[in-house]
Amino acid sequence: MSEEIENSPQPPEAEPALDQVAATVIRAKREVAKVATQQRLGQDGRRGPLRYGERVQITDTKKRMSTFVLEEGGYFQSVRGNLHHSEIVGLNEGSVIETASGHELMIMRPLLADYVLSMPRGAQVVYPKDSGNIVAMADIFPGARVLEAGVGSGALTMSLLSAVGEEGKLISIERREDFARIAAANVDAWFGCHHRAWQLHSGDFAQVVADLVEDASIDRVVLDMLAPWENVEQSARALAPGGVFCAYVATVTQMSRTVEALRGTQSFSEPLAWETMSRGWHVDGLAVRPDHRMVGHTGFLVLARRLATGSKPLSRRQTGRGGAYDESGYWVADDVDERTSTDRKVRKVLRDCLVKQPDDATEVNVQATSTRGALTDQVAQTLGLDAVQRPAFKE
């Protein structure tokens, strides 16, 4: 009897509803499109028709710019007119379209300089005029091994990654974990996925370098921190002979102390120090004049080359009476606050950034010497971060 029941024909399984099948197919297509989009974005995807998932920049006739990501069902609103994102997808970069209100809008992919000025930030960024100087003067070449400290919001990091390429290596160190996570989200958003040449650590520079970096294994060191002179010795150990040390500082006293620290090690060539000012010009036929506004002082750059082991720097030829030195009057880091936003704003920026991260987001390697910043355990749990596995923070 039991065999008859087992061998009896079974009723056919009910076929899934057509709407369920369609929904499954749509979800599968979206997942495939998402992966393909991440592969196309970044260095290999900045040409061809505009696609969903790409960041675009719209400029009106008054040179006002708006930057956003193309999304299915998305809608752009402005005082010059409104657009559905579907009207932009498929257009070639550089297209000029007319809104229903009769205004013209130009559509481009944003340049890195545009993205840096519009991206979410927690710490002050290195502006394009300075990051361009750093890449050029420090000779950041394809395939270089670069050590960066003071990631901030990731502005300089993107320029360094673009210069070293996928065959190079960039080790970035940020003392504050909240800033490190904001920088990771910004960099991933620009390249479309994790850049395989990038390692991001949160912790004390000297400790991380001592643990991870071998002697004479780094081609370039770039520091953007309050007291770079405290890490000159560790930088000298990591740099290969002929390597470049470059520091970005905001004040004259920081610049002075960094230069003297480089001289004091007897391991570097005579340092160079300078600042860059940028002024645009108005050109309209024969009416040519400088703009009324300019980008003045943002920071100083200090650059020196690593000498071979056992070599001494060239003797300095001093003219006049020389400089005055007063160790007791030196500026110290505790006297000046960091140029950062409030903790409340940092938490908001961090929350917004984490929501937009790709699936293969950059991992932040948190060291025991990291400081939490605005990222308390309660905030970490709210953002979905594992607070248990993070090491004890140093306040």
Short mmCIF file of C-alpha atoms in Angstrom, two decimals:
data_model
loop_
_atom_site.label_atom_id
_atom_site.label_comp_id
_atom_site.label_asym_id
_atom_site.label_seq_id
_atom_site.Cartn_x
_atom_site.Cartn_y
_atom_site.Cartn_z
CA MET A 1 0.00 0.00 0.00
CA SER A 2 2.82 2.36 0.88
CA GLU A 3 4.56 1.57 -2.43
CA GLU A 4 1.41 2.46 -4.34
CA ILE A 5 1.28 5.79 -2.56
CA GLU A 6 4.94 6.47 -3.32
CA ASN A 7 4.58 5.50 -6.99
CA SER A 8 1.34 7.34 -7.54
CA PRO A 9 1.66 10.41 -9.80
CA GLN A 10 2.23 13.59 -7.89
CA PRO A 11 0.26 16.73 -8.74
CA PRO A 12 2.30 19.26 -10.75
CA GLU A 13 3.92 21.99 -8.73
CA ALA A 14 2.22 25.33 -8.99
CA GLU A 15 4.10 27.67 -11.30
CA PRO A 16 5.17 30.93 -9.72
CA ALA A 17 3.16 33.95 -10.60
CA LEU A 18 4.43 35.90 -13.59
CA ASP A 19 4.88 39.03 -11.52
CA GLN A 20 7.18 37.13 -9.11
CA VAL A 21 9.27 35.82 -12.00
CA ALA A 22 9.50 39.30 -13.47
CA ALA A 23 10.55 40.74 -10.12
CA THR A 24 13.26 38.07 -9.76
CA VAL A 25 14.58 38.78 -13.25
CA ILE A 26 14.64 42.52 -12.57
CA ARG A 27 16.56 42.02 -9.32
CA ALA A 28 19.07 39.76 -11.06
CA LYS A 29 19.57 42.29 -13.86
CA ARG A 30 20.10 45.06 -11.32
CA GLU A 31 22.74 43.02 -9.48
CA VAL A 32 24.56 42.31 -12.75
CA ALA A 33 24.31 45.97 -13.74
CA LYS A 34 25.61 47.02 -10.33
CA VAL A 35 28.69 44.78 -10.63
CA ALA A 36 29.29 45.90 -14.20
CA THR A 37 28.92 49.54 -13.18
CA GLN A 38 31.48 49.17 -10.40
CA GLN A 39 33.89 47.56 -12.85
CA ARG A 40 33.41 50.35 -15.39
CA LEU A 41 33.67 53.25 -13.00
CA GLY A 42 36.94 54.83 -11.97
CA GLN A 43 39.91 54.85 -14.30
CA ASP A 44 38.31 52.68 -17.01
CA GLY A 45 34.87 54.24 -17.03
CA ARG A 46 35.40 57.92 -17.68
CA ARG A 47 34.42 57.84 -21.34
CA GLY A 48 31.43 56.81 -23.42
CA PRO A 49 27.72 57.49 -22.81
CA LEU A 50 26.58 58.36 -19.30
CA ARG A 51 25.31 55.39 -17.26
CA TYR A 52 23.38 54.70 -14.09
CA GLY A 53 25.67 54.72 -11.07
CA GLU A 54 27.94 57.41 -12.49
CA ARG A 55 28.50 60.79 -10.91
CA VAL A 56 27.58 63.72 -13.17
CA GLN A 57 27.97 67.47 -12.92
CA ILE A 58 25.39 69.90 -14.29
CA THR A 59 26.37 73.52 -14.99
CA ASP A 60 23.90 76.31 -15.79
CA THR A 61 24.49 79.55 -17.69
CA LYS A 62 25.57 81.31 -14.48
CA LYS A 63 28.29 78.67 -13.89
CA ARG A 64 26.47 77.19 -10.91
CA MET A 65 27.34 73.51 -10.57
CA SER A 66 25.37 70.60 -9.13
CA THR A 67 26.86 67.12 -8.67
CA PHE A 68 24.88 63.93 -8.11
CA VAL A 69 24.80 60.20 -8.93
CA LEU A 70 22.53 58.90 -11.69
CA GLU A 71 19.93 56.53 -10.24
CA GLU A 72 16.97 54.67 -11.67
CA GLY A 73 13.87 56.76 -11.00
CA GLY A 74 16.03 59.70 -9.89
CA TYR A 75 14.97 63.32 -10.36
CA PHE A 76 17.07 66.51 -10.48
CA GLN A 77 15.54 69.81 -9.38
CA SER A 78 16.99 73.31 -9.69
CA VAL A 79 15.89 76.90 -10.19
CA ARG A 80 16.83 76.50 -13.86
CA GLY A 81 14.58 73.50 -14.47
CA ASN A 82 14.01 69.87 -13.61
CA LEU A 83 15.25 66.65 -15.21
CA HIS A 84 14.60 62.95 -14.82
CA HIS A 85 17.83 60.98 -14.53
CA SER A 86 16.56 58.77 -17.36
CA GLU A 87 16.80 61.82 -19.67
CA ILE A 88 20.54 62.05 -18.92
CA VAL A 89 21.45 58.36 -19.17
CA GLY A 90 22.72 57.52 -22.65
CA LEU A 91 23.84 61.06 -23.48
CA ASN A 92 27.44 61.74 -24.37
CA GLU A 93 29.51 63.74 -21.94
CA GLY A 94 29.47 67.42 -22.84
CA SER A 95 25.85 67.44 -23.99
CA VAL A 96 23.84 70.66 -23.61
CA ILE A 97 20.13 70.15 -23.04
CA GLU A 98 17.22 72.54 -22.62
CA THR A 99 14.80 72.21 -19.73
CA ALA A 100 11.04 72.66 -19.96
CA SER A 101 11.49 76.21 -18.63
CA GLY A 102 13.79 77.08 -21.55
CA HIS A 103 17.12 77.14 -19.67
CA GLU A 104 20.25 75.42 -20.97
CA LEU A 105 22.24 72.96 -18.84
CA MET A 106 25.62 71.39 -19.66
CA ILE A 107 26.27 67.82 -18.49
CA MET A 108 29.77 66.55 -17.73
CA ARG A 109 31.49 63.97 -15.59
CA PRO A 110 33.07 65.94 -12.72
CA LEU A 111 36.82 66.37 -12.64
CA LEU A 112 38.70 65.26 -9.55
CA ALA A 113 39.15 68.92 -8.56
CA ASP A 114 35.37 69.42 -8.71
CA TYR A 115 34.66 66.27 -6.71
CA VAL A 116 37.14 67.21 -3.96
CA LEU A 117 35.39 70.53 -3.38
CA SER A 118 31.89 69.01 -3.28
CA MET A 119 32.40 65.67 -1.49
CA PRO A 120 31.43 65.08 2.17
CA ARG A 121 34.21 66.01 4.55
CA GLY A 122 35.11 65.80 8.20
CA ALA A 123 38.59 67.32 8.14
CA GLN A 124 39.87 70.16 5.98
CA VAL A 125 40.97 68.96 2.53
CA VAL A 126 44.19 69.56 0.60
CA TYR A 127 43.05 71.81 -2.25
CA PRO A 128 43.71 70.85 -5.88
CA LYS A 129 46.40 73.51 -6.40
CA ASP A 130 48.42 71.97 -3.55
CA SER A 131 47.74 68.31 -4.34
CA GLY A 132 48.86 68.94 -7.91
CA ASN A 133 52.07 70.49 -6.59
CA ILE A 134 52.66 67.51 -4.32
CA VAL A 135 52.19 64.96 -7.11
CA ALA A 136 54.47 66.90 -9.48
CA MET A 137 57.20 68.13 -7.13
CA ALA A 138 57.42 64.90 -5.12
CA ASP A 139 57.47 62.96 -8.40
CA ILE A 140 54.72 60.47 -7.56
CA PHE A 141 55.25 58.06 -10.46
CA PRO A 142 53.30 54.98 -11.67
CA GLY A 143 54.24 51.97 -9.57
CA ALA A 144 55.66 54.04 -6.71
CA ARG A 145 55.48 52.89 -3.08
CA VAL A 146 54.05 55.86 -1.18
CA LEU A 147 53.47 56.35 2.55
CA GLU A 148 50.81 58.94 3.44
CA ALA A 149 49.86 60.24 6.88
CA GLY A 150 46.92 62.49 7.70
CA VAL A 151 44.28 61.16 5.30
CA GLY A 152 41.56 63.55 6.49
CA SER A 153 38.67 63.35 4.02
CA GLY A 154 40.69 61.60 1.29
CA ALA A 155 41.31 64.49 -1.13
CA LEU A 156 45.07 64.03 -1.47
CA THR A 157 44.68 60.25 -1.34
CA MET A 158 42.74 60.24 -4.62
CA SER A 159 45.47 62.24 -6.38
CA LEU A 160 48.15 59.89 -5.05
CA LEU A 161 46.23 56.78 -6.12
CA SER A 162 45.69 58.22 -9.60
CA ALA A 163 49.44 58.82 -9.86
CA VAL A 164 50.72 55.45 -8.55
CA GLY A 165 48.18 53.47 -10.58
CA GLU A 166 47.03 49.93 -9.88
CA GLU A 167 50.59 48.55 -9.92
CA GLY A 168 51.83 50.93 -7.22
CA LYS A 169 51.21 50.90 -3.48
CA LEU A 170 49.81 53.57 -1.18
CA ILE A 171 49.81 53.04 2.58
CA SER A 172 47.63 55.69 4.23
CA ILE A 173 47.53 56.31 7.98
CA GLU A 174 44.88 58.38 9.78
CA ARG A 175 44.90 58.85 13.55
CA ARG A 176 41.11 59.22 13.87
CA GLU A 177 38.93 56.27 12.90
CA ASP A 178 35.92 58.42 12.00
CA PHE A 179 37.99 60.42 9.49
CA ALA A 180 39.47 57.19 8.08
CA ARG A 181 36.01 55.80 7.37
CA ILE A 182 34.84 59.05 5.74
CA ALA A 183 37.97 59.05 3.57
CA ALA A 184 37.41 55.41 2.59
CA ALA A 185 33.84 56.17 1.50
CA ASN A 186 34.91 59.24 -0.51
CA VAL A 187 37.73 57.41 -2.29
CA ASP A 188 35.55 54.39 -3.05
CA ALA A 189 32.83 56.68 -4.42
CA TRP A 190 35.31 58.36 -6.78
CA PHE A 191 36.89 55.17 -8.14
CA GLY A 192 33.64 53.19 -8.04
CA CYS A 193 35.15 50.41 -5.92
CA HIS A 194 38.12 49.67 -3.68
CA HIS A 195 41.42 50.67 -5.30
CA ARG A 196 43.63 47.60 -5.10
CA ALA A 197 46.81 49.65 -4.57
CA TRP A 198 45.46 51.20 -1.35
CA GLN A 199 45.89 50.15 2.28
CA LEU A 200 44.19 52.27 4.95
CA HIS A 201 45.17 52.13 8.62
CA SER A 202 43.85 54.05 11.61
CA GLY A 203 46.43 54.61 14.34
CA ASP A 204 49.59 56.45 15.33
CA PHE A 205 51.95 57.05 12.40
CA ALA A 206 55.16 56.08 14.19
CA GLN A 207 53.68 52.87 15.58
CA VAL A 208 52.04 51.74 12.33
CA VAL A 209 55.20 52.42 10.32
CA ALA A 210 57.35 50.61 12.88
CA ASP A 211 55.08 47.55 12.69
CA LEU A 212 54.38 47.39 8.95
CA VAL A 213 57.11 49.17 6.97
CA GLU A 214 60.58 47.74 6.42
CA ASP A 215 63.72 49.86 6.26
CA ALA A 216 64.35 51.67 2.94
CA SER A 217 61.22 50.17 1.34
CA ILE A 218 59.29 53.39 0.54
CA ASP A 219 59.84 55.71 -2.44
CA ARG A 220 57.84 58.73 -1.21
CA VAL A 221 56.54 59.97 2.16
CA VAL A 222 53.76 62.58 2.22
CA LEU A 223 52.69 64.01 5.58
CA ASP A 224 49.68 66.25 6.27
CA MET A 225 49.56 66.54 10.06
CA LEU A 226 49.93 69.02 12.89
CA ALA A 227 53.46 68.02 13.91
CA PRO A 228 55.28 66.36 10.99
CA TRP A 229 58.69 66.99 12.61
CA GLU A 230 57.87 64.33 15.21
CA ASN A 231 57.90 61.69 12.44
CA VAL A 232 60.97 62.75 10.48
CA GLU A 233 63.17 60.03 12.00
CA GLN A 234 60.65 57.27 11.22
CA SER A 235 60.23 58.65 7.69
CA ALA A 236 63.99 58.60 7.17
CA ARG A 237 64.11 54.94 8.21
CA ALA A 238 61.34 53.97 5.79
CA LEU A 239 62.61 55.96 2.77
CA ALA A 240 64.94 54.42 0.23
CA PRO A 241 68.04 56.46 -0.75
CA GLY A 242 66.92 59.19 -3.13
CA GLY A 243 63.35 59.00 -1.86
CA VAL A 244 61.31 62.16 -1.34
CA PHE A 245 59.93 63.52 1.92
CA CYS A 246 57.07 66.03 1.47
CA ALA A 247 55.10 67.75 4.24
CA TYR A 248 52.02 69.96 3.93
CA VAL A 249 51.68 72.44 6.81
CA ALA A 250 49.43 75.42 7.43
CA THR A 251 51.57 77.88 9.39
CA VAL A 252 55.02 79.46 9.21
CA THR A 253 56.03 78.03 12.59
CA GLN A 254 55.11 74.51 11.50
CA MET A 255 57.13 74.99 8.32
CA SER A 256 60.15 76.30 10.26
CA ARG A 257 60.20 73.46 12.74
CA THR A 258 59.79 70.82 10.03
CA VAL A 259 62.71 72.26 8.05
CA GLU A 260 64.95 72.33 11.13
CA ALA A 261 63.99 68.76 12.02
CA LEU A 262 65.00 67.61 8.54
CA ARG A 263 68.32 69.40 8.85
CA GLY A 264 68.87 67.96 12.31
CA THR A 265 68.69 64.34 11.17
CA GLN A 266 71.64 64.81 8.77
CA SER A 267 69.84 62.30 6.53
CA PHE A 268 68.23 64.63 3.99
CA SER A 269 69.26 67.15 1.37
CA GLU A 270 68.70 70.84 2.06
CA PRO A 271 64.89 71.26 2.37
CA LEU A 272 62.86 73.39 -0.01
CA ALA A 273 59.84 75.35 1.27
CA TRP A 274 57.24 77.26 -0.75
CA GLU A 275 53.57 78.15 -1.13
CA THR A 276 51.40 78.38 -4.24
CA MET A 277 48.86 81.07 -5.03
CA SER A 278 46.38 80.75 -7.88
CA ARG A 279 44.73 83.68 -9.68
CA GLY A 280 42.37 83.41 -12.62
CA TRP A 281 42.06 85.87 -15.48
CA HIS A 282 39.05 87.37 -17.23
CA VAL A 283 39.45 87.16 -21.01
CA ASP A 284 36.84 88.68 -23.34
CA GLY A 285 38.33 89.90 -26.61
CA LEU A 286 40.68 92.77 -25.79
CA ALA A 287 39.23 93.09 -22.28
CA VAL A 288 41.87 91.08 -20.42
CA ARG A 289 42.41 91.54 -16.69
CA PRO A 290 43.04 89.46 -13.58
CA ASP A 291 40.01 88.26 -11.65
CA HIS A 292 39.03 90.21 -8.57
CA ARG A 293 39.26 87.03 -6.49
CA MET A 294 42.12 84.57 -6.11
CA VAL A 295 42.99 81.47 -4.13
CA GLY A 296 45.72 82.74 -1.82
CA HIS A 297 47.43 80.97 1.03
CA THR A 298 46.18 77.49 1.87
CA GLY A 299 49.38 75.87 3.10
CA PHE A 300 53.15 75.49 2.78
CA LEU A 301 55.00 72.58 1.20
CA VAL A 302 58.34 71.32 2.52
CA LEU A 303 60.36 68.89 0.40
CA ALA A 304 63.68 67.08 0.88
CA ARG A 305 65.52 64.04 -0.59
CA ARG A 306 66.79 61.07 1.41
CA LEU A 307 70.57 60.72 1.39
CA ALA A 308 72.43 57.42 1.12
CA THR A 309 73.25 55.73 4.42
CA GLY A 310 76.51 57.12 5.80
CA SER A 311 76.45 60.27 3.65
CA LYS A 312 76.24 63.76 5.11
CA PRO A 313 74.38 66.70 3.55
CA LEU A 314 76.30 69.35 1.68
CA SER A 315 77.66 72.17 3.83
CA ARG A 316 75.33 75.14 3.94
CA ARG A 317 76.70 78.49 2.87
CA GLN A 318 75.08 81.06 5.14
CA THR A 319 75.00 84.75 4.37
CA GLY A 320 74.39 87.46 6.93
CA ARG A 321 73.92 86.70 10.59
CA GLY A 322 71.84 83.56 10.12
CA GLY A 323 68.60 82.65 11.79
CA ALA A 324 67.66 82.93 15.44
CA TYR A 325 66.72 79.75 17.32
CA ASP A 326 64.68 79.56 20.50
CA GLU A 327 63.54 76.06 21.44
CA SER A 328 61.35 77.34 24.26
CA GLY A 329 59.41 79.58 21.89
CA TYR A 330 58.60 76.83 19.41
CA TRP A 331 55.02 76.15 18.50
CA VAL A 332 53.65 72.89 19.88
CA ALA A 333 50.70 70.88 18.58
CA ASP A 334 48.67 71.28 21.77
CA ASP A 335 48.52 75.05 21.25
CA VAL A 336 46.48 74.84 18.05
CA ASP A 337 43.24 72.96 17.42
CA GLU A 338 42.74 70.76 14.37
CA ARG A 339 40.90 72.28 11.41
CA THR A 340 37.92 69.97 11.69
CA SER A 341 34.16 70.10 11.78
CA THR A 342 32.08 69.58 14.89
CA ASP A 343 31.52 66.02 16.14
CA ARG A 344 27.83 66.32 15.26
CA LYS A 345 28.60 67.14 11.63
CA VAL A 346 31.27 64.43 11.43
CA ARG A 347 28.75 61.84 12.63
CA LYS A 348 26.22 62.99 10.01
CA VAL A 349 28.82 62.89 7.22
CA LEU A 350 29.98 59.46 8.38
CA ARG A 351 26.43 58.12 8.41
CA ASP A 352 25.74 59.42 4.89
CA CYS A 353 29.03 58.04 3.56
CA LEU A 354 28.58 54.53 4.94
CA VAL A 355 25.14 54.21 3.34
CA LYS A 356 26.62 54.86 -0.12
CA GLN A 357 29.61 52.50 0.14
CA PRO A 358 30.01 49.81 -2.57
CA ASP A 359 29.96 46.11 -1.73
CA ASP A 360 33.76 45.85 -1.92
CA ALA A 361 34.38 48.90 0.25
CA THR A 362 37.88 49.68 1.48
CA GLU A 363 38.67 48.06 4.82
CA VAL A 364 39.89 50.32 7.63
CA ASN A 365 42.59 48.54 9.64
CA VAL A 366 42.12 49.97 13.13
CA GLN A 367 45.19 49.86 15.37
CA ALA A 368 45.31 50.07 19.16
CA THR A 369 46.75 53.59 18.88
CA SER A 370 43.74 54.90 16.95
CA THR A 371 41.52 57.59 18.44
CA ARG A 372 37.78 57.34 18.10
CA GLY A 373 37.05 60.99 17.29
CA ALA A 374 33.29 61.32 16.87
CA LEU A 375 32.91 57.56 16.39
CA THR A 376 31.86 56.43 19.88
CA ASP A 377 30.76 52.84 20.51
CA GLN A 378 27.12 53.94 20.53
CA VAL A 379 27.52 55.67 17.16
CA ALA A 380 29.38 52.65 15.77
CA GLN A 381 26.52 50.34 16.74
CA THR A 382 24.00 52.73 15.17
CA LEU A 383 26.01 52.73 11.93
CA GLY A 384 26.23 48.94 11.92
CA LEU A 385 29.95 48.75 12.73
CA ASP A 386 31.29 46.00 14.98
CA ALA A 387 32.40 47.83 18.11
CA VAL A 388 33.38 44.63 19.92
CA GLN A 389 36.23 43.70 17.57
CA ARG A 390 37.77 47.15 17.56
CA PRO A 391 40.72 47.51 19.97
CA ALA A 392 40.60 49.68 23.04
CA PHE A 393 40.77 53.30 21.93
CA LYS A 394 43.37 55.77 23.04
CA GLU A 395 41.68 58.96 24.18
#
